[in-house]
XYZ file of C-alpha atoms in Angstrom:
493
model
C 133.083 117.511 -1.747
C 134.536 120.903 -2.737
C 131.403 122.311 -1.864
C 130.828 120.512 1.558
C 134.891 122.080 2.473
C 133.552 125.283 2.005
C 130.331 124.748 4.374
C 132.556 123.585 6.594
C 134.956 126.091 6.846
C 132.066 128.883 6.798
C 130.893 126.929 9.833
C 134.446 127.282 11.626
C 134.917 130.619 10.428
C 131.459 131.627 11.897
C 131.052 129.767 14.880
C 129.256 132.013 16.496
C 125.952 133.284 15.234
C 123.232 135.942 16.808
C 120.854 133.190 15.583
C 120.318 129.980 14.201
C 117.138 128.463 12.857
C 116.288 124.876 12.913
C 113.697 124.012 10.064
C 114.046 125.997 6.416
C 110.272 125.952 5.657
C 108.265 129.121 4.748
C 107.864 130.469 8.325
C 112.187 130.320 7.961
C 112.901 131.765 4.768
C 110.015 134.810 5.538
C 112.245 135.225 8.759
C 115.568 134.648 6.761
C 114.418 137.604 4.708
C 113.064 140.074 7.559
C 116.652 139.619 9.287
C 118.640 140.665 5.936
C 117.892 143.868 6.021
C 114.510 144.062 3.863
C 112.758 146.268 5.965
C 108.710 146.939 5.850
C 107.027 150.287 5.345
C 103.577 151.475 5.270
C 103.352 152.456 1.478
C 102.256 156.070 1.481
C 98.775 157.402 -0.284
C 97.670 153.824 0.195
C 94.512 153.115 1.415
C 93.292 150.048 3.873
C 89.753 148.626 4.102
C 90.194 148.650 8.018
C 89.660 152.099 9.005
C 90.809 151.998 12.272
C 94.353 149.944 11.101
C 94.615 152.936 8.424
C 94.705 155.593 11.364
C 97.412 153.979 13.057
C 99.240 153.519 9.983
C 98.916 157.269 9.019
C 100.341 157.947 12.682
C 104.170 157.232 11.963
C 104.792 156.189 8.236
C 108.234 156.864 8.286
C 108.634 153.828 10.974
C 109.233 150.904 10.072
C 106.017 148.127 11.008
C 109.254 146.238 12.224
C 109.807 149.027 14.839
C 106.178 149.693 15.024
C 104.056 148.305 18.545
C 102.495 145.482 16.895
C 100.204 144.642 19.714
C 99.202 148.569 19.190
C 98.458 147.857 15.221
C 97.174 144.511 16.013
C 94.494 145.383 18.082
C 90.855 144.856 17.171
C 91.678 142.413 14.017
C 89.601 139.832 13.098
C 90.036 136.646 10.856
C 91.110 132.875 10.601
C 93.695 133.130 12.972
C 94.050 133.087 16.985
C 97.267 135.012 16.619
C 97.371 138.590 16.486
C 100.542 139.522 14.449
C 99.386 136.876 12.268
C 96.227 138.738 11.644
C 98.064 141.992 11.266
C 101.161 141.021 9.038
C 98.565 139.049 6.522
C 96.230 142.003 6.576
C 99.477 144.570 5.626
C 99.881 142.159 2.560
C 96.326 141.138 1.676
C 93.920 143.635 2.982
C 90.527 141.838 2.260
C 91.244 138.947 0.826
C 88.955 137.148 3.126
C 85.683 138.583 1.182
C 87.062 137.995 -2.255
C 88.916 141.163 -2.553
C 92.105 141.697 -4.607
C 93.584 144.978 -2.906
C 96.680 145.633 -3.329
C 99.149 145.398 -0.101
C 99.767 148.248 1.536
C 103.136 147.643 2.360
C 106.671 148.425 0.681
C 109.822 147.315 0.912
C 113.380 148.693 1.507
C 116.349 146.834 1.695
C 118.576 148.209 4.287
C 121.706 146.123 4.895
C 122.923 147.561 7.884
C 119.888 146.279 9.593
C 120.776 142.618 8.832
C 121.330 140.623 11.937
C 123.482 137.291 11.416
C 122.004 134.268 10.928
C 121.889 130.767 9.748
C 119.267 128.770 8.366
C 119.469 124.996 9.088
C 117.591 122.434 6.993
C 117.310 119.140 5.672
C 115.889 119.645 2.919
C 115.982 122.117 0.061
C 114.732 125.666 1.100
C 110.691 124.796 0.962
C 110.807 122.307 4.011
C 108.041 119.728 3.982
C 106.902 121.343 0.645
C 109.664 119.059 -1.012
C 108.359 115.882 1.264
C 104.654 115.926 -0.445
C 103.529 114.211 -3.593
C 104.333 116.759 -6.258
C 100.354 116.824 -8.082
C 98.793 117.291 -4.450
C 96.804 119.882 -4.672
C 96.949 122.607 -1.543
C 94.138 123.789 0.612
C 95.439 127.037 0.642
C 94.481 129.324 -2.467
C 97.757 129.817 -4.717
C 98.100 133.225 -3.495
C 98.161 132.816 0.234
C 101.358 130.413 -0.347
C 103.002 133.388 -1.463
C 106.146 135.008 0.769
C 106.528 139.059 1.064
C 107.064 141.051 -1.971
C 107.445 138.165 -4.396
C 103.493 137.534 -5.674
C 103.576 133.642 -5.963
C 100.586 134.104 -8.815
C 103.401 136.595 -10.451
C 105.838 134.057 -10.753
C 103.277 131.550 -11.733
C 102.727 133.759 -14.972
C 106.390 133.279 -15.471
C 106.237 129.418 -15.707
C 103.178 130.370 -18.284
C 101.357 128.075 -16.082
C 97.716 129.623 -14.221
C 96.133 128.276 -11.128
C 94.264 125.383 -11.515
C 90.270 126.386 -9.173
C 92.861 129.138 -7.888
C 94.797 126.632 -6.331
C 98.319 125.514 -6.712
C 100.084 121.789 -6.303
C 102.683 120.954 -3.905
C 105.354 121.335 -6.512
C 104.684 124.721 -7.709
C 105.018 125.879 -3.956
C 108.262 123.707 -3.963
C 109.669 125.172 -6.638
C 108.913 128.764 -5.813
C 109.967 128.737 -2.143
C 113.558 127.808 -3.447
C 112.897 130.738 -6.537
C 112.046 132.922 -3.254
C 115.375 132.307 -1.324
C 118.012 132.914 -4.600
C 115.936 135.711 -5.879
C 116.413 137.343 -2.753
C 119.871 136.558 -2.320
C 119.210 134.652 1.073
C 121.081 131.217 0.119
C 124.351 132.278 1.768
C 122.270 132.042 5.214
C 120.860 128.542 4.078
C 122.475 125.195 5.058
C 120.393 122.030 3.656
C 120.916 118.899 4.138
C 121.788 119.377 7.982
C 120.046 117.680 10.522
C 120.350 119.230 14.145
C 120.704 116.689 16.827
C 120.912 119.108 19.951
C 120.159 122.284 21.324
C 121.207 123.021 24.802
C 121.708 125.968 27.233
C 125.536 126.353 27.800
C 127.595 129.044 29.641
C 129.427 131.419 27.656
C 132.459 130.529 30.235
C 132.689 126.977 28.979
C 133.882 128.207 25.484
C 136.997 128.702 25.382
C 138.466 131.799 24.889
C 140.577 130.958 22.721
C 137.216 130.695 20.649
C 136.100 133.728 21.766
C 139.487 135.800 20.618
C 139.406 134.031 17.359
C 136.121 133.915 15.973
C 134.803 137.099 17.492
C 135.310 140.466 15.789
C 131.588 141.321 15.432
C 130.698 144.274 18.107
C 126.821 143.333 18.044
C 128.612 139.860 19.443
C 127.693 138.010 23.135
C 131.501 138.734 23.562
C 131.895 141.962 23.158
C 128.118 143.230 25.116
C 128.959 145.476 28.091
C 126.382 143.082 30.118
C 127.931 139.689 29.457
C 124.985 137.174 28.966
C 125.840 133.689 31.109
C 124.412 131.295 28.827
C 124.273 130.868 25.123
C 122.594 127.628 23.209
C 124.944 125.270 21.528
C 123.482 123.761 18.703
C 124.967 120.329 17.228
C 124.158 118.295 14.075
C 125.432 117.002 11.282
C 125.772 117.649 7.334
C 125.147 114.798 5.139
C 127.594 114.621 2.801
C 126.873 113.517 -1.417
C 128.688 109.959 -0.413
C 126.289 109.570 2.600
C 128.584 110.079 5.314
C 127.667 112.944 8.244
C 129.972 115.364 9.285
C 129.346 116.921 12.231
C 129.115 120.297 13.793
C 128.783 122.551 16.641
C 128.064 126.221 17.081
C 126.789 128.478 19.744
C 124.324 131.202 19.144
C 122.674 134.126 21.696
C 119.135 133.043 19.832
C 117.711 130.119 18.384
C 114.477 129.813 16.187
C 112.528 126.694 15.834
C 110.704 126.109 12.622
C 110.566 122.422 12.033
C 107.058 122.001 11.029
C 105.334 119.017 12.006
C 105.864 117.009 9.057
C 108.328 114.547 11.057
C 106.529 112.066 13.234
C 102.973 110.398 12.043
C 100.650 110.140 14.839
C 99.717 106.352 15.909
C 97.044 104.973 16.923
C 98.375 102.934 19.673
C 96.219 99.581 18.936
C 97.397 96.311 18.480
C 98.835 95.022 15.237
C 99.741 98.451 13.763
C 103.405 97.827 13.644
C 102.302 95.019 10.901
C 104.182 95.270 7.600
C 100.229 96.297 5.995
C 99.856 98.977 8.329
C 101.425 102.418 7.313
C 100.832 106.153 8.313
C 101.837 107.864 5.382
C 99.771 108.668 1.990
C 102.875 108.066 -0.048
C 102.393 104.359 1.147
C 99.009 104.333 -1.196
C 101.126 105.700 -4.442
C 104.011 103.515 -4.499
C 101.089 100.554 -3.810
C 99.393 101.320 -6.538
C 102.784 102.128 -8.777
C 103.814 98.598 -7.574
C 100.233 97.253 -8.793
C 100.374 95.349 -5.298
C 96.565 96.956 -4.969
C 93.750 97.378 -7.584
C 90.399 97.686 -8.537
C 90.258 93.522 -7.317
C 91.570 93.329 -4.166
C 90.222 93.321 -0.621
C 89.697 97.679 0.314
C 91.969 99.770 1.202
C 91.513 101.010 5.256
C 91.629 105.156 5.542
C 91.490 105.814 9.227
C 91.047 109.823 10.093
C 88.906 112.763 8.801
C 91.641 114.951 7.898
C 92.157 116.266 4.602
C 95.697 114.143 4.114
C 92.473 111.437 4.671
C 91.058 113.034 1.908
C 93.675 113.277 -0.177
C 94.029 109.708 0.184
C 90.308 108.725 -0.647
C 90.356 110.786 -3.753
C 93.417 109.326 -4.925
C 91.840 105.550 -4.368
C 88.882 106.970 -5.891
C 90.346 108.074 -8.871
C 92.703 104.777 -9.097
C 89.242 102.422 -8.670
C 90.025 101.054 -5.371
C 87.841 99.817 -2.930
C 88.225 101.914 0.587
C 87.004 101.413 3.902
C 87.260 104.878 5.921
C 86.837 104.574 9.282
C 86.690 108.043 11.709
C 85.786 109.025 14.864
C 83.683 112.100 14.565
C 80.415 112.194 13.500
C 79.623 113.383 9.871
C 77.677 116.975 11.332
C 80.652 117.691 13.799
C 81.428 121.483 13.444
C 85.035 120.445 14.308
C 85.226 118.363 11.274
C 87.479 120.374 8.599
C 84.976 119.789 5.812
C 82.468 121.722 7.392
C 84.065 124.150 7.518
C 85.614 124.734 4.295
C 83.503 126.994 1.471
C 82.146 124.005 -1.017
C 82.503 126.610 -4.143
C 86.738 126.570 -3.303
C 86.859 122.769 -2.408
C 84.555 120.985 -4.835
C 86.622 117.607 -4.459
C 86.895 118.231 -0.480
C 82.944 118.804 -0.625
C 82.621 115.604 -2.496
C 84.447 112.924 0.076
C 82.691 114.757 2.783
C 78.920 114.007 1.117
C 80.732 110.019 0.231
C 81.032 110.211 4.118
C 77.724 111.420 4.468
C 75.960 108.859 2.473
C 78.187 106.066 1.701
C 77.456 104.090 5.493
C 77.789 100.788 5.543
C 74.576 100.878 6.673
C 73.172 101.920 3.736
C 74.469 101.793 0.172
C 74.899 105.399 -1.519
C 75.944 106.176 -4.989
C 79.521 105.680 -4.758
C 81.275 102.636 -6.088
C 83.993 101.205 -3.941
C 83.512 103.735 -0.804
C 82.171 102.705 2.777
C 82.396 105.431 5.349
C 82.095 103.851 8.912
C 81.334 107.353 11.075
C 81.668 107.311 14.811
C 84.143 104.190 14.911
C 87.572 103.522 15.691
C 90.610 100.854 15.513
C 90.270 98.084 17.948
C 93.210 96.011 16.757
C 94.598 94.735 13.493
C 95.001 91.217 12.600
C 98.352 89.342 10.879
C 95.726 87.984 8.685
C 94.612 91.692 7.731
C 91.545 91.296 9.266
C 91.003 94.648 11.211
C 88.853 94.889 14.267
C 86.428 98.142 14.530
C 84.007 99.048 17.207
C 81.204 101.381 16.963
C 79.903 104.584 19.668
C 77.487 101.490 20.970
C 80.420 98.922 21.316
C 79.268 97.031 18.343
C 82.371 95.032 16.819
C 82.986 94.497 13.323
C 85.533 92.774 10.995
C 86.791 93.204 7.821
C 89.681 91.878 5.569
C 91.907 94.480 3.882
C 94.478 95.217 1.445
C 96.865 97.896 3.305
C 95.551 100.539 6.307
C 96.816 104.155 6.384
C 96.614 105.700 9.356
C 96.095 109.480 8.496
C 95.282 111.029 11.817
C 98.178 114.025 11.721
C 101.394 114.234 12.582
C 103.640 115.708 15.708
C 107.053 117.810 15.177
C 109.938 115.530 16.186
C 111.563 117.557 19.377
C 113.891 114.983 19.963
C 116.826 117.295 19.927
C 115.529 119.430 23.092
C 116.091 118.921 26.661
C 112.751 116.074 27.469
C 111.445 116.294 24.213
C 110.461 119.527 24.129
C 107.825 118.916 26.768
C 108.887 121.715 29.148
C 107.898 124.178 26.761
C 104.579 123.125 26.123
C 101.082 124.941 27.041
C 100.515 121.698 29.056
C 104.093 120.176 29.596
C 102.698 117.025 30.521
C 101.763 116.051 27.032
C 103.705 115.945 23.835
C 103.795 119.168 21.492
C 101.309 119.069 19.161
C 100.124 121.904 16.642
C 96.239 121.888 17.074
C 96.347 120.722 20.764
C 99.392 121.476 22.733
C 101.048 123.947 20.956
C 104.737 125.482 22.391
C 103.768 128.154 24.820
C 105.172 131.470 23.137
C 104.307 135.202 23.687
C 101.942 136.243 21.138
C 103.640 139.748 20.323
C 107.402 138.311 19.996
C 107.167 134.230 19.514
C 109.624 133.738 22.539
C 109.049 130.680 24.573
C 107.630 131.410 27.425
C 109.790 128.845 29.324
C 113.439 129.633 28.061
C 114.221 133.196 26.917
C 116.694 133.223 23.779
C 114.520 130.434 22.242
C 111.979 131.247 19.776
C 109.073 129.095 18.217
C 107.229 129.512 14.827
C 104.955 127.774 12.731
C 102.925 124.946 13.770
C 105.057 124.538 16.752
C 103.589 127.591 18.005
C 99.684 127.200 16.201
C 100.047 128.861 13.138
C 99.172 126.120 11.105
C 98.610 127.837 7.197
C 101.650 129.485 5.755
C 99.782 133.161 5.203
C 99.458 133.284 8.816
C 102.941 131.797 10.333
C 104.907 134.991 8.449
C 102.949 137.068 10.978
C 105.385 135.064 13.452
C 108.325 135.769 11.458
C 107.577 139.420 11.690
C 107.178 139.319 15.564
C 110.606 137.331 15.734
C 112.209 140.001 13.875
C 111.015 142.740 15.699
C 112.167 140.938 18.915
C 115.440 140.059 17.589
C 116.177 143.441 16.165
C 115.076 145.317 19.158
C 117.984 143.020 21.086
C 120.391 144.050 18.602
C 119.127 147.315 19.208
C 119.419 147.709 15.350
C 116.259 149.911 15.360
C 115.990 153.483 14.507
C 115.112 155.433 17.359
């Protein structure tokens, strides 16, 4: 309780913020550290594989990348990303680690306090986000290293837990662990708030608050209050804490800026089909775990139903796999589809991913491959599921087929839970007459500062904005940063 008093108070004391964050993943703790001061340099007598980056960097290596023209620097790059200060920022830190190399980055860092901007870090989690969410032994896609955050080499701190990478790749907890290492080695948790969930953020004007508000809880001179050109609107964010007994206490403050980094972690995608609001029918992989924990399925009952192609799909078929229980996996795609993630994954990295995708492959229905317990039913989808769990499918030629099951999971991705926005979010879109969503609709953001291109002020990173792989959404940290500081007109000249 003591502790919640003194969040509290810290809230009234600070109502007023230059910017709040809603979402404490990785994309918010690399921005949490960019806006306390730590402060990017091109490390000197350092070489880069990209000749033409190297030039540029040469050009001005007393400047700051931060106050550096990152569309300038960002030109030209290549590499998994569509976003250019993605490409850039995970370049600076792992110059060629896309053909196996280990160079060094070429980046330092200098902590410069007077450069720190105000800010608060909403969550509801623990620092780590989603990270805390996922089955603990789940192995990421990611290679151990590209989890990492600047200047703290996640396969350093590995070495510390006397613990190596397991096919140079590291399990959910791990990253867990080490994002929350990250935030009190760096000294960030007095910007962090967990366990906060944000109901609201709106556009307000800066007349509304009273200025009785205004006299008392601004002394800061980079304030809104004190700017020569007074800015109309601010965004009031509310929320609430939840407090050890379960109770929420609200709050309410106003910031100039506000960040959103929720991830997409909230909201399961549905199929839409009838009978998936049955008790059987669930769209989570946890579902599967406590199932088998509860022994409620086995290596004797009716199969399990995967629907989706995914690698959360995958997760889930290697986990029944390894637990001897019958499946049924039922996807859309065809097994050759280039968009299909397996093909394009390198099979020497993802030996287990490799292995569901060649179950898919040859484990029809059709005809009976080498793997117990597997059918793969390619090229269908969902038509309805029964209270009997019988579950409807139909084929690309309309065939129907039925077959009893145990439980379904639905694992066909998830979309971020925008709730708290004006219409969902929606007006911010790329197409605003369909829901955000990471891989399809992403929020519509410039690509050199990760402001919405709908409502200056707010800012989008993460899979909100695209960036879907946490060594590429840092790249939109650093573009927020630069933005923000270039407002505060906290950069050098």
């Amino acid at each position: 309780l003591e502790t919640l008093l003194k969040e509290l108070l810290y809230l009234q004391k600070y109502k007023f913020f230059s910017i709040v964050f809603s979402g404490n993943g990785p994309s918010g703790i690399c921005l949490s550290y960019l806006l306390s001061g730590y402060t990017p340099y091109f490390k000197r007598h350092s070489l880069h594989p990209h000749p033409i980056l190297q030039r540029k960097l040469e050009e001005a290596p007393e400047v700051s990348v931060l106050d550096q023209d990152l569309e300038y620097l960002s030109e030209g790059l290549e590499g998994r990303s569509h976003s250019p200060v993605a490409l850039l920022f995970d370049t600076l830190q792992r110059p060629d680690t896309d053909f196996g190399g280990t160079a060094e980055s070429v980046l330092t860092w200098w902590h410069e306090p007077d450069r720190a901007i105000p800010h608060l870090v909403l969550g509801r989690n623990a620092p780590g986000g989603a990270w805390h969410s996922i089955e603990g032994s789940m192995v990421t896609l990611s290679k151990g290293e590209w989890m990492g955050l600047p200047d703290l080499p996640f396969k350093e701190w590995l070495k510390q837990k006397r613990r190596g990478l397991r096919n140079n790749r590291a399990t959910a907890e791990d990253i867990a662990q080490y994002y929350q290492h990250y935030v009190m080695k760096k000294g960030l948790q007095k910007n962090f708030r967990c366990g906060t969930v944000v109901t609201s953020v709106r556009k307000v004007s800066a007349e509304s608050i009273s200025n009785h508000t205004q006299k008392d809880l601004q002394e800061d001179s980079d304030s809104l209050w004190n700017s020569k050109e007074e800015s109309t609107e601010v965004f009031q964010v509310d929320g609430f804490f939840k407090t050890a007994e379960g109770d929420k206490e609200p709050f309410s403050i106003h910031a100039e800026n506000v960040v959103l980094a929720t991830g997409t972690y909230d909201n399961p995608t549905w199929l839409g089909v009838k009978g998936e609001n049955l008790s059987y029918v669930h769209h989570q992989l946890s579902a599967l775990e406590k199932a088998v924990k509860d022994n409620s399925v086995g290596i004797m009952s009716d199969p399990v139903l995967i629907v989706g192609a995914g690698l959360t799909a995958a997760d889930a078929i290697l986990f029944a796999h390894h637990c001897n229980i019958p499946v049924i996996h039922v996807f859309r795609r065809r097994v050759t589809d280039p968009g299909l993630i397996f093909n394009q994954l390198p099979k020497m990295m993802y030996p287990e991913y490799h292995k569901v995708h060649q179950m898919m492959k040859e484990q029809t229905a059709a005809c009976a491959g080498p793997y117990e317990h597997y059918i793969s039913l390619p090229e269908h989808h969902v038509l309805s599921f029964g209270k009997d769990k019988k579950c409807i499918f139909q084929d690309k030629n309309g065939c129907q087929k039925a077959y009893k099951i145990s439980m379904a999971l639905v694992l066909t991705g998830s979309n971020p839970n925008l709730s708290f926005l004006p219409n969902d979010g929606l007006d911010l879109a790329m197409d605003s007459d369909q829901p955000v969503n990471p891989k399809r609709n992403p929020i519509d953001v410039d690509p050199f500062t990760y402001e919405c291109t709908q409502e200056k002020g707010l800012y989008a990173l993460g899979p909100l904005a695209g960036d879907n792989f946490v060594r590429f959404v840092q790249g939109g940290a650093l573009a927020v940063a630069s933005s923000l500081l270039k407002k505060a007109n906290k950069n050098p000249p």
